[in-house]
Short mmCIF file of C-alpha atoms in Angstrom, two decimals:
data_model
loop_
_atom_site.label_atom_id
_atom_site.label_comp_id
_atom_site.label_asym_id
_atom_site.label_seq_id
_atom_site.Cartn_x
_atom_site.Cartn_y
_atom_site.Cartn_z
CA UNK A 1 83.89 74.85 104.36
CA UNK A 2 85.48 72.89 101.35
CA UNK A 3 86.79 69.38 101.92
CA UNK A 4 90.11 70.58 100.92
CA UNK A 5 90.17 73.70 103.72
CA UNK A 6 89.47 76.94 101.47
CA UNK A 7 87.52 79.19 102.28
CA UNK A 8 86.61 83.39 103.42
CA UNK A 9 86.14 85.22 106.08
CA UNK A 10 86.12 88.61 108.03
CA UNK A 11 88.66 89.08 109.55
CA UNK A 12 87.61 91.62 112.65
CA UNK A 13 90.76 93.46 113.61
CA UNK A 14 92.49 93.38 110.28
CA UNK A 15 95.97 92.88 109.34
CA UNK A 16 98.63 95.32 111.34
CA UNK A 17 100.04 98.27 108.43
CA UNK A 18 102.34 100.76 108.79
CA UNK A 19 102.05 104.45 108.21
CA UNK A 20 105.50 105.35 106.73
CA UNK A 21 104.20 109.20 106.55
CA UNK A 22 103.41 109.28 110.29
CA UNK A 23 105.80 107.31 111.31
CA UNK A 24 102.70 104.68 113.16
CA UNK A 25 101.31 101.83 112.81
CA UNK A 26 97.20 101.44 112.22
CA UNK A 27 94.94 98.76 112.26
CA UNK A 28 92.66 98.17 109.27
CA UNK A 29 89.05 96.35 111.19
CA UNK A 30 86.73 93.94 109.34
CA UNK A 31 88.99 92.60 106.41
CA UNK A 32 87.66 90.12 104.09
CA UNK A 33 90.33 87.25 103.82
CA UNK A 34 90.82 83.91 102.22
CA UNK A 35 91.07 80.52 104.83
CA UNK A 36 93.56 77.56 103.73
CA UNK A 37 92.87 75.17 106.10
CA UNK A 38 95.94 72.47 106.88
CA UNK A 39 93.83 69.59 108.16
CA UNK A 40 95.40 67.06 110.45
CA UNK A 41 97.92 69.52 111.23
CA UNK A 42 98.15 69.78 115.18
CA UNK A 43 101.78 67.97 115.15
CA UNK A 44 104.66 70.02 113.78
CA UNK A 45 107.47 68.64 111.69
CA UNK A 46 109.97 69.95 109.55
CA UNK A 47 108.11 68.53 106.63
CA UNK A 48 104.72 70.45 107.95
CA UNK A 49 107.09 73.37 108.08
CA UNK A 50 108.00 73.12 104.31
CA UNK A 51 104.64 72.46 103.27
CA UNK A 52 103.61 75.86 104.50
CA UNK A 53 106.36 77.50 102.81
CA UNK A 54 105.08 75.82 99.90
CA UNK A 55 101.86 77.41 99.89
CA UNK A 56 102.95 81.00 100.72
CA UNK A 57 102.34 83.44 97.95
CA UNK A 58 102.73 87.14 98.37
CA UNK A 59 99.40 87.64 99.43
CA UNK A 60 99.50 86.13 102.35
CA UNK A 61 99.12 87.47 105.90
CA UNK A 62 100.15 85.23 107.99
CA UNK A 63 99.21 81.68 110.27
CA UNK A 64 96.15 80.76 112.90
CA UNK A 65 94.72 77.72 114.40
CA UNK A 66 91.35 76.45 115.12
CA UNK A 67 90.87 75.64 118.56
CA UNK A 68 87.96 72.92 118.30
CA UNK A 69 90.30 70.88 115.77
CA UNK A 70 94.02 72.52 116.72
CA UNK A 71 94.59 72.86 112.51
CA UNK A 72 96.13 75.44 111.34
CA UNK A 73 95.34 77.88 108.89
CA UNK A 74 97.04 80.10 106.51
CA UNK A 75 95.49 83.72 106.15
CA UNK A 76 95.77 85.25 102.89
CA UNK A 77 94.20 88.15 101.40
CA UNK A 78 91.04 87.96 99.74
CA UNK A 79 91.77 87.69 95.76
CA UNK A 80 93.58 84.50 96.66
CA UNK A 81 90.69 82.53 96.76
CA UNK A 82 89.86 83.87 93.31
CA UNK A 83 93.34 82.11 92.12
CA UNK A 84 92.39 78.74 93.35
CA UNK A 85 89.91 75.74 91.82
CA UNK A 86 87.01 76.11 94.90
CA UNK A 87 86.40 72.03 94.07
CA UNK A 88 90.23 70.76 94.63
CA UNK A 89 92.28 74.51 96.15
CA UNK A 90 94.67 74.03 92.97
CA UNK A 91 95.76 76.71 91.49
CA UNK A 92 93.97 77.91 88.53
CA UNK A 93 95.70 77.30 85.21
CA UNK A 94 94.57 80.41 83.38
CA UNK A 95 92.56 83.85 83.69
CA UNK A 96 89.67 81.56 82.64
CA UNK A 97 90.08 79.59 86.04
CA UNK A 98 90.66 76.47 84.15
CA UNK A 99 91.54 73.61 86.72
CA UNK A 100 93.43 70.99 84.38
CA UNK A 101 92.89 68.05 87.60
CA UNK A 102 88.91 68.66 87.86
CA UNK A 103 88.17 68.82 84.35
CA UNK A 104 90.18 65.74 83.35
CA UNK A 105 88.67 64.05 86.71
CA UNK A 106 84.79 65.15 85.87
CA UNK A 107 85.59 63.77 82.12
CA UNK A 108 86.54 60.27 83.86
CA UNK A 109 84.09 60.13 86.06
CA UNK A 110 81.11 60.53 83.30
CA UNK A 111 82.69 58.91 80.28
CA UNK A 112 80.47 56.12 80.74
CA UNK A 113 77.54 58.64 80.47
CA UNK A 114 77.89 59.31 76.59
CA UNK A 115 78.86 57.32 73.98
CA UNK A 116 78.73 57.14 70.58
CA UNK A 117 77.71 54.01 69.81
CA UNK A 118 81.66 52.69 68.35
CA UNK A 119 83.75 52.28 71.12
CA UNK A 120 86.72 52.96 69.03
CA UNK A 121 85.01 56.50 68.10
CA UNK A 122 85.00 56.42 72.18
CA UNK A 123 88.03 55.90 73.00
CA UNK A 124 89.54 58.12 70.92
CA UNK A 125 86.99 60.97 72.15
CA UNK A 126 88.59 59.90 75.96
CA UNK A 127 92.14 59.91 74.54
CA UNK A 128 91.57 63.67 73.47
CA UNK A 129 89.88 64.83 76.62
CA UNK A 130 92.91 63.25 79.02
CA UNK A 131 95.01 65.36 76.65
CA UNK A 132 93.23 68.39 76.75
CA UNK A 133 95.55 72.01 78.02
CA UNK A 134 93.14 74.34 77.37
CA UNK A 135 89.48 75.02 78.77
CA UNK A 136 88.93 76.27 74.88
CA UNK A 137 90.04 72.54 73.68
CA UNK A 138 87.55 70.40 75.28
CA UNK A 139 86.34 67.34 72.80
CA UNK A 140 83.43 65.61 73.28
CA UNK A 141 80.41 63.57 71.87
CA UNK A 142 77.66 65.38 70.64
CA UNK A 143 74.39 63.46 69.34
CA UNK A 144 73.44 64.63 66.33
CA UNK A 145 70.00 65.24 67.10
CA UNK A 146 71.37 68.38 68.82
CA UNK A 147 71.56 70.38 65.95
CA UNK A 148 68.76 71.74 64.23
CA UNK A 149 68.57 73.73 60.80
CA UNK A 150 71.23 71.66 58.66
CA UNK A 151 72.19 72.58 55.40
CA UNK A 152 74.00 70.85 53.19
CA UNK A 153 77.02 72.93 51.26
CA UNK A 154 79.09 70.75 49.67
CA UNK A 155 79.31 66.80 49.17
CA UNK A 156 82.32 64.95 48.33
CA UNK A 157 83.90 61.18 48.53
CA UNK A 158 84.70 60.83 52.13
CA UNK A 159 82.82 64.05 53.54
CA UNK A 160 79.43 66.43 53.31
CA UNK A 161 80.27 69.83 54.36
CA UNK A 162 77.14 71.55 56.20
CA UNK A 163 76.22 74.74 57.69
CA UNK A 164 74.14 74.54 60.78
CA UNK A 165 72.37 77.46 62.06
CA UNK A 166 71.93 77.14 65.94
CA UNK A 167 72.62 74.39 68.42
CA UNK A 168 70.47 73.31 70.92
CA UNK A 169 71.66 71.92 74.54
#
């Protein structure tokens, strides 16, 4: 399990449905569901209480509690976990499952890995990245050894226009 308490599991007896047609209920056994652990949870407060509400969704099924560490978890059905970052349990930004917090916090923790050599060039690279809303938008440094079959289109005062073929990572 995650640091940040979500997680899957089978759920043996399955969540209680109702049969409007036969007028019963049925169980449905062995569901796959999603696990939000609350750590350090075991004491029960009003604001506990509203930060539950806060995570319910409509797929949820309801609350448990682990009896080794008396936490309680939230049961939701099994697409949730597709909805949230698996790193931090944010919620996902976009279809593309673009977490905004772990980018920009991966991008912090490594901008001292690359540089370009001008830390002004550097800064400004940083200043872009922090700003970044899109997982389409991401700036960075690349070395221009990385490219391979340049040619040269057009040259003018300030700037060479080129056309390369294929990038190599």
């Amino acid at each position: 399990m995650r640091k940040f308490g979500l997680t899957t599991a089978i759920w043996k007896n399955g969540p209680l449905s109702y049969d409007a047609q036969h007028n019963k209920n049925w169980d449905s056994t062995y569901k796959k569901v999603s696990l939000r652990y609350l750590h350090n949870s075991q004491e029960v407060t009003d604001e506990f209480i509203n930060k539950i509400k806060s995570y319910l969704t409509d797929t949820y099924y309801g609350i448990s509690q682990n009896p080794d560490t008396k936490d309680y978890i939230l049961v939701y059905s099994q697409n949730y976990i597709n909805e949230y970052c698996k790193k931090c349990g944010n919620k996902y930004d976009t279809y593309y499952k673009w977490c905004k917090p772990c980018i920009i916090n991966y991008l912090k923790d490594n901008f001292t890995n690359w540089t370009s050599g001008n830390e002004k060039i550097d800064n400004f690279i940083q200043e872009v990245q922090l700003k970044s809303d899109k997982y389409s938008k991401l700036f960075e440094w690349i070395p221009y050894v990385g490219f391979t079959d340049i040619n040269e289109i057009r040259k003018g005062k300030y700037i060479c226009i080129t056309h390369e073929i294929s990038l190599k990572h």
